[in-house]
Coordinates of C-alpha atoms and ligand atoms in Angstrom, one line a residue:
X194 CA -0.1 0.0 0.0
X195 CA 2.9 2.3 1.3
X196 CA 4.6 1.4 -2.3
X197 CA 1.5 2.5 -4.1
X198 CA 1.1 5.3 -2.4
X199 CA 4.9 6.7 -2.7
X200 CA 4.4 5.8 -6.6
X201 CA 1.7 7.7 -6.9
X202 CA 3.1 10.6 -5.0
X203 CA 6.1 10.9 -7.4
X204 CA 4.2 10.9 -10.2
X205 CA 2.1 13.7 -9.0
X206 CA 5.4 15.6 -8.1
X207 CA 6.8 15.0 -11.4
X208 CA 3.7 16.4 -13.1
X209 CA 3.6 19.4 -11.0
X210 CA 7.1 19.8 -11.8
X211 CA 6.7 19.6 -15.3
X212 CA 3.6 21.7 -15.1
X213 CA 5.6 24.5 -13.1
X214 CA 8.5 24.7 -15.7
X215 CA 6.2 24.8 -18.8
X216 CA 4.7 28.2 -17.0
X217 CA 8.5 29.2 -16.2
X218 CA 9.7 28.5 -19.5
X219 CA 6.5 30.4 -21.2
X220 CA 7.1 33.5 -18.8
X221 CA 10.8 33.6 -19.8
X222 CA 10.2 33.2 -23.2
X223 CA 7.9 36.3 -23.2
X224 CA 10.3 38.5 -21.1
X225 CA 12.6 37.4 -24.0
X226 CA 10.6 38.6 -26.7
X227 CA 10.2 42.1 -24.9
X228 CA 13.9 42.1 -24.5
X229 CA 15.3 41.1 -27.9
X230 CA 13.6 42.8 -31.0
X231 CA 15.2 41.1 -33.3
X232 CA 13.9 37.8 -31.9
X233 CA 10.4 39.3 -31.7
X234 CA 10.6 40.6 -35.2
X235 CA 11.0 37.1 -35.9
X236 CA 8.4 35.7 -33.8
X237 CA 5.7 38.0 -35.9
X238 CA 6.6 35.5 -38.8
X239 CA 5.2 32.5 -36.9
X240 CA 2.8 34.4 -34.4
X241 CA -1.1 34.5 -34.1
X242 CA -3.1 37.9 -34.3
X243 CA -6.0 39.0 -32.5
X244 CA -7.8 41.8 -34.4
X245 CA -9.0 45.1 -33.5
X246 CA -10.6 48.2 -35.5
X247 CA -10.9 51.2 -33.2
X248 CA -10.2 49.0 -30.2
X249 CA -13.1 46.8 -30.5
X250 CA -12.2 43.4 -30.9
X251 CA -13.0 41.1 -33.8
X252 CA -15.6 38.3 -32.8
X253 CA -16.9 35.4 -35.0
X254 CA -20.2 33.7 -34.2
X255 CA -20.6 30.3 -33.9
X256 CA -23.8 28.9 -33.0
X257 CA -25.1 30.7 -29.5
X258 CA -21.3 31.6 -29.1
X259 CA -18.8 34.2 -29.9
X260 CA -15.4 33.0 -30.7
X261 CA -12.0 35.2 -30.5
X262 CA -10.3 34.1 -33.7
X263 CA -6.7 33.8 -33.9
X264 CA -5.1 34.7 -37.9
X265 CA -2.2 33.1 -38.8
X266 CA 1.0 35.4 -39.8
X267 CA 0.0 34.2 -43.4
X268 CA -3.7 35.3 -43.1
X269 CA -2.7 38.6 -42.0
X270 CA -0.7 39.4 -44.9
X271 CA -3.5 38.3 -46.9
X272 CA -5.8 40.5 -45.4
X273 CA -3.2 43.3 -45.5
X274 CA -2.6 42.9 -49.2
X275 CA -5.5 45.4 -49.7
X276 CA -3.6 48.0 -48.2
X277 CA -0.8 49.7 -49.1
X278 CA 2.4 49.5 -46.6
X279 CA 1.1 46.1 -45.2
X280 CA 4.8 45.4 -43.6
X281 CA 4.2 48.5 -41.8
X282 CA 0.8 47.5 -40.2
X283 CA 2.7 44.4 -39.2
X284 CA 4.9 46.2 -37.3
X285 CA 2.2 48.0 -35.1
X286 CA 0.9 44.6 -33.5
X287 CA 1.6 44.3 -29.7
X288 CA 2.9 41.0 -27.9
X289 CA -0.1 40.0 -25.5
X290 CA 0.9 36.2 -24.7
X291 CA 1.7 32.8 -25.9
X292 CA 0.9 29.3 -25.9
X293 CA 2.8 26.6 -24.0
X294 CA 4.3 25.5 -27.2
X295 CA 5.8 29.1 -27.4
X296 CA 3.7 30.1 -30.4
X297 CA 3.6 33.8 -29.7
X298 CA 0.2 35.9 -29.5
X299 CA 0.1 39.6 -31.3
X300 CA -2.8 42.0 -31.2
X301 CA -3.5 44.6 -33.6
X302 CA -5.8 47.4 -34.7
X303 CA -5.9 47.9 -38.2
X304 CA -8.1 50.6 -37.9
X305 CA -6.0 52.9 -40.3
X306 CA -5.2 50.2 -42.7
X307 CA -8.4 48.9 -43.8
X308 CA -12.4 49.8 -43.9
X309 CA -14.3 47.9 -40.9
X310 CA -16.4 46.3 -43.6
X311 CA -13.7 45.0 -45.7
X312 CA -12.3 42.9 -43.0
X313 CA -15.6 41.8 -41.5
X314 CA -16.9 40.6 -44.9
X315 CA -13.5 38.5 -46.0
X316 CA -13.5 36.9 -42.3
X317 CA -17.0 36.6 -41.7
X318 CA -17.5 38.5 -38.2
X319 CA -17.7 41.6 -36.9
X320 CA -15.9 44.2 -34.5
X321 CA -17.6 44.3 -31.2
X322 CA -17.6 47.0 -28.8
X323 CA -15.7 45.7 -25.8
X324 CA -18.2 46.4 -23.0
X325 CA -20.6 43.5 -25.0
X326 CA -17.2 41.4 -26.3
X327 CA -16.1 40.9 -22.4
X328 CA -19.4 39.3 -21.5
X329 CA -20.4 37.1 -24.5
X330 CA -16.9 35.5 -25.2
X331 CA -15.7 32.4 -23.2
X332 CA -14.5 33.3 -19.9
X333 CA -10.7 32.5 -20.8
X334 CA -11.0 35.0 -23.6
X335 CA -12.1 38.0 -21.8
X336 CA -9.0 38.7 -19.8
X337 CA -7.1 38.8 -22.8
X338 CA -9.4 40.9 -24.6
X339 CA -9.2 43.3 -21.9
X340 CA -5.4 43.5 -21.6
X341 CA -5.0 43.5 -25.3
X342 CA -7.1 46.4 -25.6
X343 CA -5.8 48.6 -22.9
X344 CA -2.3 48.0 -24.4
X345 CA -3.7 48.9 -28.0
X346 CA -5.0 52.3 -26.3
X347 CA -2.0 53.3 -24.5
X348 CA 0.3 53.0 -27.9
X349 CA -2.5 55.0 -29.7
X350 CA -2.3 57.7 -26.9
X351 CA 1.4 58.1 -26.3
X352 CA 2.6 58.5 -29.8
X353 CA 4.6 61.8 -28.8
X354 CA 6.9 62.6 -26.1
X355 CA 5.5 64.6 -23.3
X356 CA 8.8 66.6 -23.0
X357 CA 9.9 67.2 -26.7
X358 CA 6.5 66.8 -28.5
X359 CA 8.6 64.4 -30.8
X360 CA 7.1 61.1 -32.1
X361 CA 8.0 58.1 -29.8
X362 CA 8.9 54.6 -31.5
X363 CA 7.3 51.3 -29.9
X364 CA 9.8 48.7 -29.4
X365 CA 8.6 45.7 -31.5
X366 CA 6.7 43.7 -28.5
X367 CA 5.0 47.1 -27.8
X368 CA 6.0 46.9 -24.1
X369 CA 7.6 50.3 -24.2
X370 CA 7.9 53.3 -26.3
X371 CA 10.9 55.4 -26.8
X372 CA 11.6 59.4 -27.8
X373 CA 14.9 59.3 -29.3
X374 CA 15.2 63.0 -29.0
X375 CA 15.0 62.7 -25.1
X376 CA 16.0 59.6 -24.7
X377 CA 12.8 58.9 -22.4
X378 CA 11.1 55.6 -22.2
X379 CA 7.6 55.1 -21.7
X380 CA 6.0 52.0 -20.4
X381 CA 2.3 51.0 -20.3
X382 CA 0.4 53.0 -17.5
X383 CA -1.6 51.1 -15.2
X384 CA -4.3 52.8 -13.1
X385 CA -4.7 51.5 -9.4
X386 CA -8.5 51.7 -8.3
X387 CA -9.9 50.5 -5.1
X388 CA -13.2 48.4 -5.2
X389 CA -14.7 47.8 -1.6
X390 CA -17.5 45.6 -0.6
X391 CA -18.7 47.4 2.8
X392 CA -20.4 45.5 5.4
X393 CA -21.7 46.3 8.9
X394 CA -21.7 42.5 9.8
X395 CA -25.2 41.4 8.7
X396 CA -25.8 43.5 5.5
X397 CA -23.4 45.3 3.0
X398 CA -23.8 48.5 1.0
X399 CA -23.9 48.6 -2.4
X400 CA -24.4 51.8 -4.8
X401 CA -25.1 53.1 -8.3
X402 CA -24.3 56.1 -10.4
X403 CA -26.8 57.8 -12.5
X404 CA -25.0 56.4 -15.7
X405 CA -25.2 52.8 -14.9
X406 CA -28.0 50.8 -16.4
X407 CA -31.3 50.9 -14.6
X408 CA -31.4 48.8 -11.5
X409 CA -27.6 47.6 -11.3
X410 CA -26.0 48.3 -8.3
X411 CA -22.1 47.4 -7.4
X412 CA -19.6 48.0 -4.8
X413 CA -18.1 51.3 -4.0
X414 CA -14.9 52.2 -6.3
X415 CA -12.5 55.1 -6.6
X416 CA -9.1 55.9 -8.0
X417 CA -6.0 55.7 -5.8
X418 CA -4.3 59.1 -5.1
X419 CA -0.4 59.4 -5.8
X420 CA 1.2 58.6 -2.7
X421 CA -1.8 56.6 -1.2
X422 CA -1.8 53.1 0.1
X423 CA -4.5 50.7 -1.0
X424 CA -5.8 50.9 2.8
X425 CA -5.7 54.5 2.9
X426 CA -7.5 54.7 -0.5
X427 CA -10.3 52.5 0.7
X428 CA -10.6 54.4 4.1
X429 CA -10.9 57.7 2.0
X430 CA -13.3 56.0 -0.8
X431 CA -15.9 54.9 2.0
X432 CA -15.7 58.4 3.9
X433 CA -16.5 60.5 0.6
X434 CA -18.8 58.3 -1.2
X435 CA -21.2 57.2 1.8
X436 CA -19.7 59.1 4.9
X437 CA -19.1 55.8 6.5
X438 CA -15.7 55.2 8.7
X439 CA -13.8 51.5 7.8
X440 CA -12.5 49.8 10.9
X441 CA -11.1 47.4 9.6
X442 CA -10.6 45.7 6.0
X443 CA -9.3 42.5 4.3
X444 CA -7.9 42.4 0.4
X445 CA -9.3 39.8 -1.6
X446 CA -8.2 39.8 -5.4
X447 CA -7.4 41.9 -8.1
X448 CA -8.6 42.2 -11.5
X449 CA -7.7 44.1 -14.9
X450 CA -10.4 46.3 -16.0
X451 CA -9.7 48.0 -19.3
X452 CA -12.4 50.9 -18.7
X453 CA -11.9 54.0 -18.6
X454 CA -8.4 52.9 -20.1
X455 CA -6.2 50.8 -17.9
X456 CA -7.4 50.1 -14.4
X457 CA -6.1 47.6 -11.9
X458 CA -9.0 46.9 -9.5
X459 CA -7.9 46.0 -5.9
X460 CA -10.6 44.2 -4.4
X461 CA -11.3 44.4 -0.4
X462 CA -13.8 43.7 2.0
X463 CA -14.3 46.4 4.7
X464 CA -16.2 46.4 7.9
X465 CA -17.9 49.5 9.3
X466 CA -19.2 49.2 12.9
X467 CA -22.7 48.2 13.4
X468 CA -23.9 50.9 14.7
X469 CA -23.0 53.1 11.4
X470 CA -26.2 52.5 9.4
X471 CA -26.6 55.7 8.6
X472 CA -25.6 56.5 5.0
X473 CA -24.6 60.3 4.1
X474 CA -24.1 59.8 -0.1
X475 CA -22.0 61.8 -2.1
X476 CA -24.8 62.7 -4.7
X477 CA -22.6 64.4 -7.1
X478 CA -21.0 60.7 -8.0
X479 CA -23.6 58.6 -6.5
X480 CA -27.3 58.4 -7.4
X481 CA -28.3 55.8 -4.8
X482 CA -26.3 53.7 -1.9
X483 CA -28.0 51.4 0.5
X484 CA -27.9 48.3 2.7
X485 CA -28.7 45.0 1.3
X486 CA -29.4 42.0 3.7
X487 CA -28.4 38.5 2.5
X488 CA -31.6 37.1 1.0
X489 CA -32.0 40.2 -1.0
X490 CA -28.4 39.6 -2.3
X491 CA -29.3 36.2 -3.2
X492 CA -32.3 37.2 -5.1
X493 CA -30.4 39.9 -6.9
X494 CA -27.3 37.4 -8.2
X495 CA -30.2 35.3 -9.7
X496 CA -31.7 38.3 -11.7
X497 CA -30.4 39.6 -15.3
X498 CA -31.1 42.9 -16.8
X499 CA -34.0 42.0 -18.4
X500 CA -35.5 40.1 -15.8
X501 CA -35.3 43.0 -13.5
X502 CA -37.7 45.3 -15.2
X503 CA -40.8 45.8 -13.7
X504 CA -44.6 46.4 -15.0
X505 CA -44.3 50.2 -13.7
X506 CA -41.1 50.5 -15.6
X507 CA -39.0 50.7 -12.3
X508 CA -36.2 47.9 -12.3
X509 CA -34.9 45.4 -9.2
X510 CA -31.7 45.4 -7.9
X511 CA -29.1 43.2 -10.2
X512 CA -25.7 43.1 -9.9
X513 CA -22.5 42.8 -12.1
X514 CA -21.8 40.0 -14.1
X515 CA -19.3 37.3 -13.0
X516 CA -16.3 38.7 -15.3
X517 CA -16.6 41.9 -13.0
X518 CA -14.3 41.7 -9.7
X519 CA -17.6 43.5 -7.9
X520 CA -19.4 39.9 -8.3
X521 CA -16.7 37.9 -6.9
X522 CA -16.8 40.3 -3.9
X523 CA -20.5 39.8 -3.3
X524 CA -20.6 36.1 -3.7
X525 CA -17.7 35.9 -1.0
X526 CA -19.8 38.2 1.1
X527 CA -22.7 35.8 0.6
X528 CA -20.5 32.5 1.4
X529 CA -19.1 34.7 4.6
X530 CA -22.7 35.3 5.7
X531 CA -24.2 31.8 4.9
X532 CA -21.1 30.1 6.9
X533 CA -22.0 32.3 9.8
X534 CA -25.4 31.8 10.1
Ligands
NDP281 N1 -14.4 45.6 -12.5 C1 -15.7 45.9 -11.7 O1 -16.2 45.3 -10.9 C2 -15.8 47.2 -11.5 C3 -15.2 48.2 -12.1 N2 -15.6 49.9 -11.8 C4 -14.5 50.5 -12.3 O2 -13.9 51.5 -11.5 C5 -13.3 52.4 -12.2 C6 -13.3 53.9 -10.8 O3 -14.8 53.8 -10.6 P1 -15.2 55.5 -10.2 O4 -16.0 54.9 -8.7 O5 -15.6 56.0 -11.3 O6 -14.1 56.2 -9.4 P2 -14.0 57.4 -8.3 O7 -14.9 57.2 -7.5 O8 -12.4 58.1 -8.5 O9 -14.7 58.5 -9.1 C7 -14.1 58.9 -10.7 C8 -13.5 60.2 -10.8 O10 -12.5 60.3 -10.5 C9 -11.3 61.1 -11.3 N3 -10.4 60.3 -11.4 C10 -9.3 60.4 -10.6 N4 -8.3 59.6 -11.4 C11 -8.4 59.2 -12.3 C12 -8.1 58.4 -13.4 N5 -6.9 58.2 -13.3 N6 -8.8 58.1 -14.3 C13 -9.9 58.3 -14.7 N7 -10.4 59.1 -13.7 C14 -9.8 59.6 -12.6 C15 -12.2 61.7 -12.5 O11 -13.2 62.7 -12.3 P3 -13.1 64.0 -13.2 O12 -13.7 63.2 -14.5 O13 -13.9 65.2 -12.8 O14 -11.5 64.6 -13.6 C16 -13.4 60.5 -12.6 O15 -14.7 61.0 -13.2 C17 -14.7 52.9 -12.9 O16 -13.7 53.1 -14.5 C18 -15.2 51.4 -13.2 O17 -15.1 51.1 -14.7 C19 -16.2 49.8 -10.8 C20 -17.3 49.1 -10.2 C21 -16.8 47.8 -10.6
MG282 MG1 -16.6 56.1 -7.2

């Protein structure tokens, strides 16, 4: 029995080791592509490409599913034949990942090269607004679309050096831009945002902004100020937006979020004292903020935007879908409350 157990253990360890080394090798290869320009240029000729047009990703419909096609370099060339300066366009692509077999994946925005309709009819699909695309594609594809779009957006808005006004040049991987005149290197920017699910022990606090779709409530969020810690940003945002003082907080998880540009959402749970029930809302930013009990949250999680609409035109509360970290925080709170009951 012991021998069988040992053999199984050895096999499991060796599998784990191989898995780990695949990951490590992949990360090192990606890093090399960012550092070695000629290797990256060469990789472009054998890589695959995700297409964007004006920052909208290209999707293909297969039955009820939406797929995110990857084009080979040969297919890319064939599409770009219709555009002058085809090679130059290939060089605009940015590295967004690679397969376990080290096939590099690039993203490319073809807005300046070809009409949207030309590509759509050629490839039988459509460029879809990212706000829709993120929620209809397979779960594993949405983080990739989100980060690819953020990187393409950053390149599009950092074409010039902010010191000299001269054009900046992107490296082949797209991990930086350099101004030859000043020697300044620019790296893609990330904006840290705290997102906090406030609880008073038995209820949690959700809010809505006037721009949200009817009935949607979510956790409080806000951009970190320069020089602030995550803890300070959580305390300040909760104080500013709902007038409550956080007593303790716990980090949960993070998520890249492509809106408005490239945010790193830092998800936290915060506790306020049970006696602090009165909300004093910042009505410049929020339209409504209120406490929700466990039952109401559980019901809201089952609801979809369409099913929330009532006959009198009002909407019952519903929450962000599973792709958003707000959803994860709300589910964690439900699990925690249910375990305490
Ligand atoms: N993934 C998820 O689950 C969720 C994600 N979010 C995201 O969190 C983000 C922040 O939430 P929000 O409550 O609006 O933030 P804030 O409470 O910080 O308020 C937004 C305002 O902050 C100002 N601001 C400060 N720094 C920045 C910056 N770096 N970029 C843009 N605006 C800045 C802007 O004001 P001004 O325009 O006056 O200059 C903006 O209108 C949103 O973009 C939203 O998409 C929110 C909830 C859920
Ligand atoms: Mg806010």
